[in-house]
Coordinates of C-alpha atoms (C1' of nucleotides) in Angstrom, one line a residue:
Chain M
X963 CA -34.2 15.8 -28.5
X964 CA -34.8 13.8 -31.7
X965 CA -38.5 13.2 -32.5
X966 CA -39.9 9.7 -32.3
X967 CA -40.4 9.9 -36.0
X968 CA -36.7 10.6 -36.5
X969 CA -35.7 7.8 -34.3
X970 CA -38.0 5.4 -36.1
X971 CA -36.3 6.4 -39.4
X972 CA -32.9 5.9 -37.9
X973 CA -33.9 2.5 -36.7
X974 CA -34.8 1.4 -40.2
X975 CA -31.5 2.8 -41.4
X976 CA -29.7 0.9 -38.7
X977 CA -31.6 -2.3 -39.4
X978 CA -30.7 -2.0 -43.1
X979 CA -27.0 -1.5 -42.1
X980 CA -27.0 -4.5 -39.8
X981 CA -28.6 -6.8 -42.4
X982 CA -26.3 -5.6 -45.1
X983 CA -23.2 -6.2 -43.0
X984 CA -24.6 -9.5 -41.6
X985 CA -24.6 -8.3 -38.1
X986 CA -27.5 -9.4 -35.8
X987 CA -30.5 -7.4 -34.9
X988 CA -30.5 -7.4 -31.1
X989 CA -32.7 -5.6 -28.6
X990 CA -29.7 -4.0 -27.0
X991 CA -28.6 -2.3 -30.2
X992 CA -32.0 -0.8 -30.7
X993 CA -32.3 0.2 -27.0
X994 CA -29.0 2.1 -27.4
X995 CA -30.4 4.0 -30.3
X996 CA -33.7 4.8 -28.5
X997 CA -31.9 6.2 -25.5
X998 CA -29.6 8.3 -27.6
X999 CA -32.7 9.8 -29.1
X1000 CA -33.5 11.1 -25.7
X1001 CA -30.3 13.0 -25.3
X1002 CA -30.0 16.3 -27.0
X1003 CA -26.3 17.0 -26.6
X1004 CA -22.9 15.4 -27.0
X1005 CA -22.3 12.4 -24.7
X1006 CA -19.5 10.0 -23.9
X1007 CA -19.7 6.3 -23.9
X1008 CA -19.7 6.3 -20.1
X1009 CA -22.3 9.0 -19.8
X1010 CA -24.6 6.8 -22.0
X1011 CA -23.8 3.8 -19.9
X1012 CA -24.7 5.6 -16.7
X1013 CA -27.8 7.1 -18.2
X1014 CA -29.1 3.8 -19.5
X1015 CA -28.4 1.9 -16.3
X1016 CA -30.1 4.7 -14.4
X1017 CA -33.1 4.1 -16.5
X1018 CA -33.0 0.4 -15.6
X1019 CA -31.8 -0.7 -19.0
X1020 CA -29.2 -3.2 -17.8
X1021 CA -26.5 -2.9 -20.4
X1022 CA -22.7 -3.4 -20.2
X1023 CA -20.0 -1.0 -21.3
X1024 CA -18.8 -3.5 -23.8
X1025 CA -22.1 -3.4 -25.6
X1026 CA -22.3 0.4 -25.4
X1027 CA -18.9 0.7 -27.0
X1028 CA -19.6 -1.9 -29.7
X1029 CA -23.0 -0.3 -30.6
X1030 CA -21.6 3.2 -30.6
X1031 CA -19.0 2.0 -33.1
X1032 CA -21.7 0.4 -35.3
X1033 CA -23.8 3.5 -35.2
X1034 CA -20.8 5.6 -36.1
X1035 CA -19.9 3.3 -39.0
X1036 CA -23.3 3.6 -40.6
X1037 CA -23.3 7.4 -40.2
X1038 CA -26.1 7.7 -37.6
X1039 CA -23.7 9.0 -35.1
X1040 CA -20.8 11.5 -35.4
X1041 CA -17.8 10.8 -33.2
X1042 CA -15.8 13.7 -32.0
X1043 CA -12.5 13.9 -30.1
X1044 CA -12.4 17.2 -28.3
X1045 CA -9.4 18.1 -26.2
X1046 CA -10.3 15.9 -23.3
X1047 CA -9.8 12.2 -22.9
X1048 CA -13.0 10.5 -24.0
X1049 CA -14.6 10.5 -27.3
X1050 CA -18.0 12.2 -27.6
X1051 CA -20.9 11.2 -29.8
X1052 CA -24.1 12.8 -31.1
X1053 CA -26.8 12.0 -33.6
X1054 CA -25.7 13.2 -37.1
X1055 CA -29.2 14.5 -37.7
X1056 CA -29.1 16.8 -34.7
X1057 CA -27.4 19.6 -36.7
X1058 CA -26.1 18.3 -40.0
X1059 CA -22.4 19.0 -40.7
X1060 CA -22.0 21.4 -37.9
X1061 CA -18.7 22.2 -36.2
X1062 CA -17.5 23.4 -32.8
X1063 CA -16.0 26.5 -31.3
X1064 CA -14.2 25.8 -28.1
X1065 CA -13.4 28.6 -25.6
X1066 CA -9.8 28.2 -24.6
X1067 CA -10.5 29.9 -21.3
X1068 CA -13.3 27.9 -20.0
X1069 CA -13.7 24.9 -22.3
X1070 CA -17.3 25.8 -23.3
X1071 CA -18.3 24.3 -26.6
X1072 CA -20.5 26.2 -29.0
X1073 CA -22.0 24.5 -32.1
X1074 CA -22.2 26.4 -35.4
X1075 CA -22.9 25.8 -39.0
X1076 CA -21.0 27.8 -41.6
X1077 CA -21.5 27.1 -45.3
X1078 CA -18.1 28.4 -46.2
X1079 CA -16.5 25.2 -44.9
X1080 CA -18.1 23.2 -47.7
X1081 CA -16.2 25.1 -50.4
X1082 CA -12.9 24.8 -48.4
X1083 CA -13.5 21.1 -48.3
X1084 CA -14.2 20.8 -52.0
X1085 CA -11.3 23.0 -53.0
X1086 CA -8.9 21.0 -51.0
X1087 CA -10.2 17.6 -52.1
X1088 CA -10.1 18.7 -55.8
X1089 CA -6.6 20.0 -55.4
X1090 CA -5.3 16.8 -53.7
X1091 CA -7.4 14.3 -55.7
X1092 CA -9.7 13.1 -53.0
X1093 CA -13.5 12.8 -52.7
X1094 CA -14.7 14.4 -49.5
X1095 CA -16.5 12.2 -47.0
X1096 CA -16.8 14.3 -43.9
X1097 CA -14.8 16.8 -41.8
X1098 CA -14.2 18.0 -38.3
X1099 CA -13.5 21.7 -37.7
X1100 CA -12.7 23.0 -34.2
X1101 CA -12.1 26.7 -33.7
X1102 CA -10.4 27.6 -30.5
X1103 CA -11.2 31.1 -29.4
X1104 CA -11.8 33.4 -26.4
X1105 CA -14.8 35.5 -25.9
X1106 CA -14.7 39.2 -26.3
X1107 CA -16.2 39.6 -22.9
X1108 CA -14.3 37.5 -20.5
X1109 CA -17.2 37.8 -18.0
X1110 CA -19.4 35.7 -20.3
X1111 CA -16.7 33.1 -20.1
X1112 CA -16.7 32.5 -16.4
X1113 CA -18.2 29.1 -16.6
X1114 CA -14.8 27.8 -15.7
X1115 CA -15.2 24.1 -16.1
X1116 CA -11.5 23.5 -16.4
X1117 CA -8.2 25.1 -15.3
Chain X
X834 CA 13.6 19.7 -40.1
X835 CA 13.6 23.1 -38.5
X836 CA 16.8 25.2 -39.0
X837 CA 19.2 25.8 -36.1
X838 CA 18.2 29.4 -36.4
X839 CA 14.5 28.6 -36.0
X840 CA 15.2 26.5 -32.9
X841 CA 17.3 29.2 -31.3
X842 CA 14.4 31.6 -31.8
X843 CA 12.0 29.1 -30.3
X844 CA 14.3 28.6 -27.3
X845 CA 14.2 32.3 -26.6
X846 CA 10.4 32.3 -26.9
X847 CA 10.3 29.3 -24.6
X848 CA 12.7 30.9 -22.0
X849 CA 10.5 34.0 -22.0
X850 CA 7.4 31.9 -21.4
X851 CA 9.0 30.0 -18.6
X852 CA 10.2 33.1 -16.9
X853 CA 6.8 34.8 -17.3
X854 CA 5.0 31.8 -15.8
X855 CA 7.6 31.4 -13.1
X856 CA 8.6 27.9 -14.3
X857 CA 12.2 26.8 -14.0
X858 CA 14.6 26.7 -16.9
X859 CA 15.9 23.2 -16.9
X860 CA 18.3 21.5 -19.3
X861 CA 15.7 18.7 -19.9
X862 CA 13.2 21.3 -21.2
X863 CA 15.6 22.7 -23.7
X864 CA 16.8 19.3 -24.7
X865 CA 13.3 18.3 -25.6
X866 CA 12.9 21.3 -27.8
X867 CA 16.3 20.6 -29.5
X868 CA 15.3 17.1 -30.3
X869 CA 11.9 18.1 -31.6
X870 CA 13.7 20.4 -34.0
X871 CA 15.3 17.3 -35.5
X872 CA 12.0 15.7 -36.3
X873 CA 10.2 16.9 -39.4
X874 CA 6.8 15.2 -38.9
X875 CA 4.1 14.6 -36.4
X876 CA 5.2 12.6 -33.4
X877 CA 3.6 11.1 -30.3
X878 CA 5.0 11.5 -26.8
X879 CA 6.2 8.0 -26.8
X880 CA 7.9 8.3 -30.2
X881 CA 9.8 11.3 -28.8
X882 CA 10.6 9.4 -25.6
X883 CA 12.1 6.5 -27.6
X884 CA 13.9 8.8 -30.0
X885 CA 15.5 10.8 -27.2
X886 CA 16.6 7.7 -25.2
X887 CA 17.9 6.2 -28.5
X888 CA 20.1 9.3 -28.7
X889 CA 21.3 8.7 -25.2
X890 CA 19.5 11.7 -23.7
X891 CA 18.2 9.9 -20.6
X892 CA 14.8 11.4 -20.0
X893 CA 11.6 10.1 -18.5
X894 CA 8.2 9.9 -19.9
X895 CA 6.9 12.2 -17.2
X896 CA 9.3 14.9 -18.2
X897 CA 8.4 14.4 -21.9
X898 CA 4.7 14.8 -21.2
X899 CA 5.1 17.7 -19.0
X900 CA 7.4 19.5 -21.4
X901 CA 5.2 18.8 -24.4
X902 CA 2.4 20.4 -22.4
X903 CA 4.4 23.5 -21.7
X904 CA 5.5 23.8 -25.3
X905 CA 1.9 23.5 -26.4
X906 CA 0.8 26.1 -23.9
X907 CA 3.2 28.6 -25.2
X908 CA 2.2 28.0 -28.9
X909 CA 5.5 26.4 -30.0
X910 CA 3.9 23.1 -30.5
X911 CA 0.5 22.2 -32.0
X912 CA -1.2 19.2 -30.4
X913 CA -3.5 17.1 -32.7
X914 CA -5.8 14.3 -31.9
X915 CA -6.3 12.3 -35.0
X916 CA -8.6 9.3 -35.0
X917 CA -6.1 7.0 -33.2
X918 CA -5.4 6.8 -29.5
X919 CA -2.4 9.0 -28.8
X920 CA -2.0 12.7 -29.2
X921 CA 0.4 13.9 -31.9
X922 CA 2.5 17.0 -31.8
X923 CA 4.5 19.1 -34.3
X924 CA 6.3 22.5 -34.3
X925 CA 3.8 25.2 -35.1
X926 CA 6.4 26.9 -37.4
X927 CA 6.6 23.7 -39.6
X928 CA 3.7 24.8 -41.7
X929 CA 1.8 27.6 -40.1
X930 CA -1.9 27.0 -39.7
X931 CA -2.0 24.0 -41.9
X932 CA -4.7 21.3 -41.7
X933 CA -5.0 17.7 -42.4
X934 CA -6.8 15.5 -44.8
X935 CA -7.2 11.9 -43.7
X936 CA -7.9 9.0 -46.1
X937 CA -10.7 7.0 -44.5
X938 CA -9.5 3.9 -46.5
X939 CA -5.9 3.8 -45.4
X940 CA -5.4 6.3 -42.7
X941 CA -2.8 8.3 -44.7
X942 CA -2.5 11.9 -43.6
X943 CA -1.9 14.7 -46.1
X944 CA -1.1 18.2 -44.9
X945 CA -2.5 21.2 -46.7
X946 CA -2.9 25.0 -46.3
X947 CA -6.1 26.6 -47.7
X948 CA -6.6 30.3 -47.1
X949 CA -10.4 30.0 -47.2
X950 CA -10.4 28.6 -43.7
X951 CA -9.3 31.9 -42.3
X952 CA -12.4 33.6 -43.5
X953 CA -14.6 30.8 -42.1
X954 CA -12.8 31.2 -38.8
X955 CA -13.3 35.0 -38.8
X956 CA -16.9 34.8 -39.9
X957 CA -17.8 32.3 -37.2
X958 CA -16.0 34.2 -34.4
X959 CA -17.6 37.5 -35.4
X960 CA -21.0 36.0 -35.4
X961 CA -20.6 34.3 -32.0
X962 CA -18.6 37.0 -30.3
X963 CA -15.2 35.4 -30.0
X964 CA -11.7 36.2 -30.9
X965 CA -10.0 33.4 -32.9
X966 CA -6.9 31.8 -31.4
X967 CA -6.4 28.8 -33.6
X968 CA -8.3 25.9 -35.2
X969 CA -8.1 22.3 -36.2
X970 CA -9.6 21.1 -39.5
X971 CA -9.6 17.5 -40.5
X972 CA -11.1 16.5 -43.8
X973 CA -11.9 12.8 -44.1
X974 CA -11.9 11.7 -47.7
X975 CA -11.1 8.8 -50.1
X976 CA -8.8 9.1 -53.1
X977 CA -10.2 9.1 -56.6
X978 CA -7.9 6.3 -57.5
X979 CA -8.1 3.6 -54.9
X980 CA -4.8 2.2 -56.1
X981 CA -3.0 5.2 -54.9
X982 CA -4.5 4.5 -51.5
X983 CA -3.0 1.0 -51.1
X984 CA -0.7 2.0 -48.2
X985 CA -3.0 0.2 -46.0
X986 CA -1.7 1.1 -42.6
X987 CA -4.9 0.2 -40.8
X988 CA -8.0 -2.1 -41.2
Chain C
dG118 C1' 17.7 26.4 2.1
dT119 C1' 13.5 26.2 -0.1
dT120 C1' 10.8 25.1 -3.9
dC121 C1' 10.2 23.1 -8.2
dT122 C1' 11.5 19.4 -11.4
dT123 C1' 12.9 14.8 -12.5
dG124 C1' 12.7 9.8 -12.8
dC125 C1' 10.5 5.8 -11.6
dA126 C1' 6.7 3.0 -10.9
dA127 C1' 2.3 2.7 -9.7
dA128 C1' -2.2 4.5 -10.5
dC129 C1' -5.6 6.2 -13.6
dC130 C1' -8.9 6.6 -17.2
dC131 C1' -10.9 5.2 -21.4
dT132 C1' -11.4 1.4 -24.3
dT133 C1' -10.8 -3.3 -25.9
dT134 C1' -10.6 -8.2 -25.1
dG135 C1' -11.3 -13.2 -23.3
dC136 C1' -14.4 -16.2 -21.8
dA137 C1' -18.8 -18.3 -20.4
dC138 C1' -23.5 -17.7 -21.0
dG139 C1' -27.3 -16.1 -23.7
dT140 C1' -29.7 -14.9 -27.9
dC141 C1' -30.5 -14.5 -32.9
dT142 C1' -30.9 -16.9 -37.2
Chain W
dA288 C1' -27.5 -26.3 -33.5
dG289 C1' -24.4 -23.0 -34.8
dA290 C1' -22.7 -18.5 -34.8
dC291 C1' -22.7 -14.2 -33.1
dG292 C1' -23.6 -10.8 -29.2
dT293 C1' -23.7 -9.9 -24.3
dG294 C1' -21.9 -9.1 -19.6
dC295 C1' -18.4 -9.2 -16.6
dA296 C1' -13.9 -8.6 -15.2
dA297 C1' -9.4 -8.3 -16.4
dA298 C1' -6.0 -6.5 -19.7
dG299 C1' -4.3 -2.9 -22.6
dG300 C1' -2.4 1.6 -24.1
dG301 C1' -1.8 6.4 -23.3
dT302 C1' -1.3 9.7 -19.7
dT303 C1' -1.0 11.4 -15.0
dT304 C1' 0.5 11.2 -10.2
dG305 C1' 3.0 10.3 -5.6
dC306 C1' 7.2 10.2 -3.8
dA307 C1' 12.2 10.5 -3.0
dA308 C1' 16.3 12.4 -5.0
dG309 C1' 18.3 16.1 -7.5
dA310 C1' 18.5 20.8 -9.6
dA311 C1' 17.1 25.7 -10.0
dC312 C1' 16.4 29.8 -7.7

DNA sequence: GTTCTTGCAAACCCTTTGCACGTCT
DNA sequence: AGACGTGCAAAGGGTTTGCAAGAAC
């Protein structure tokens, strides 16, 4: 879970973004960011919608989607598309520049940070004439010990 | 475009897979693989559907989706989810283990192969106790010369 | 002959959109 | 006051599913 301090910093960052882009500062937008700060994992738009409405923050899906998009635009959130249908989000500060290993047997997702990816990113961008912005690496793998993997959430 | 030779090899591989999994060998399934061999780029299920029906292979979307899924399961196709809505597929043999750089300004997709990713993959799998199967790396970047980037296909 | 696959259309899920109302500036 | 954001429900796009007819085994 992000600290209150972290969330306050992000709110300032978000406020700056909104002002710069001439979007309005609304209570709903800050509420979304507050609630995201309470979630220490990936979440889908709908999970956030249900979570917020469960907490008696009355908010619509339209606002959730729109705010998630703004938060992604300004770099506060990372948006991932894993194999499933819905996009997943998480605070970028949770684990900066981390990537995901996905077990092809059970769908479990393990987060990791491996510095080597930075040099791959730079080498490729230099070769092709681009400036890196971000990346998404997903490693699909199976565990050495299949028993560990018996959280069968899919199949 | 994959050579006829390549496609014949893949058909054998596909036939083995179908037999092993006790799925039936149908003409439609082989037709799909044949037509994919004629396409030298990423394609969506619907693009393949339109392509095949344009060639007077009468085939339904249901069969396309189901066959693409089988071909992905047996490793003949790679399935990608770029930022857009629909999944994209391509023959795995087109460019083995390549990855994609996506221009965040114009959406252009550049394919590349960088060996360094293999060691990242192995390091991570060793550390976490997995055996690598495959991976998907997308680098988001902007070109050094914005003029080169003026194929604005989105925004 | 039985079971699986196909084709079609409808259902489905996630996401976006249109519109009336509310809120920010 | 004017413009933008919100909530709701309906529409949209991609994908899956139910069912009857057809093909593989």
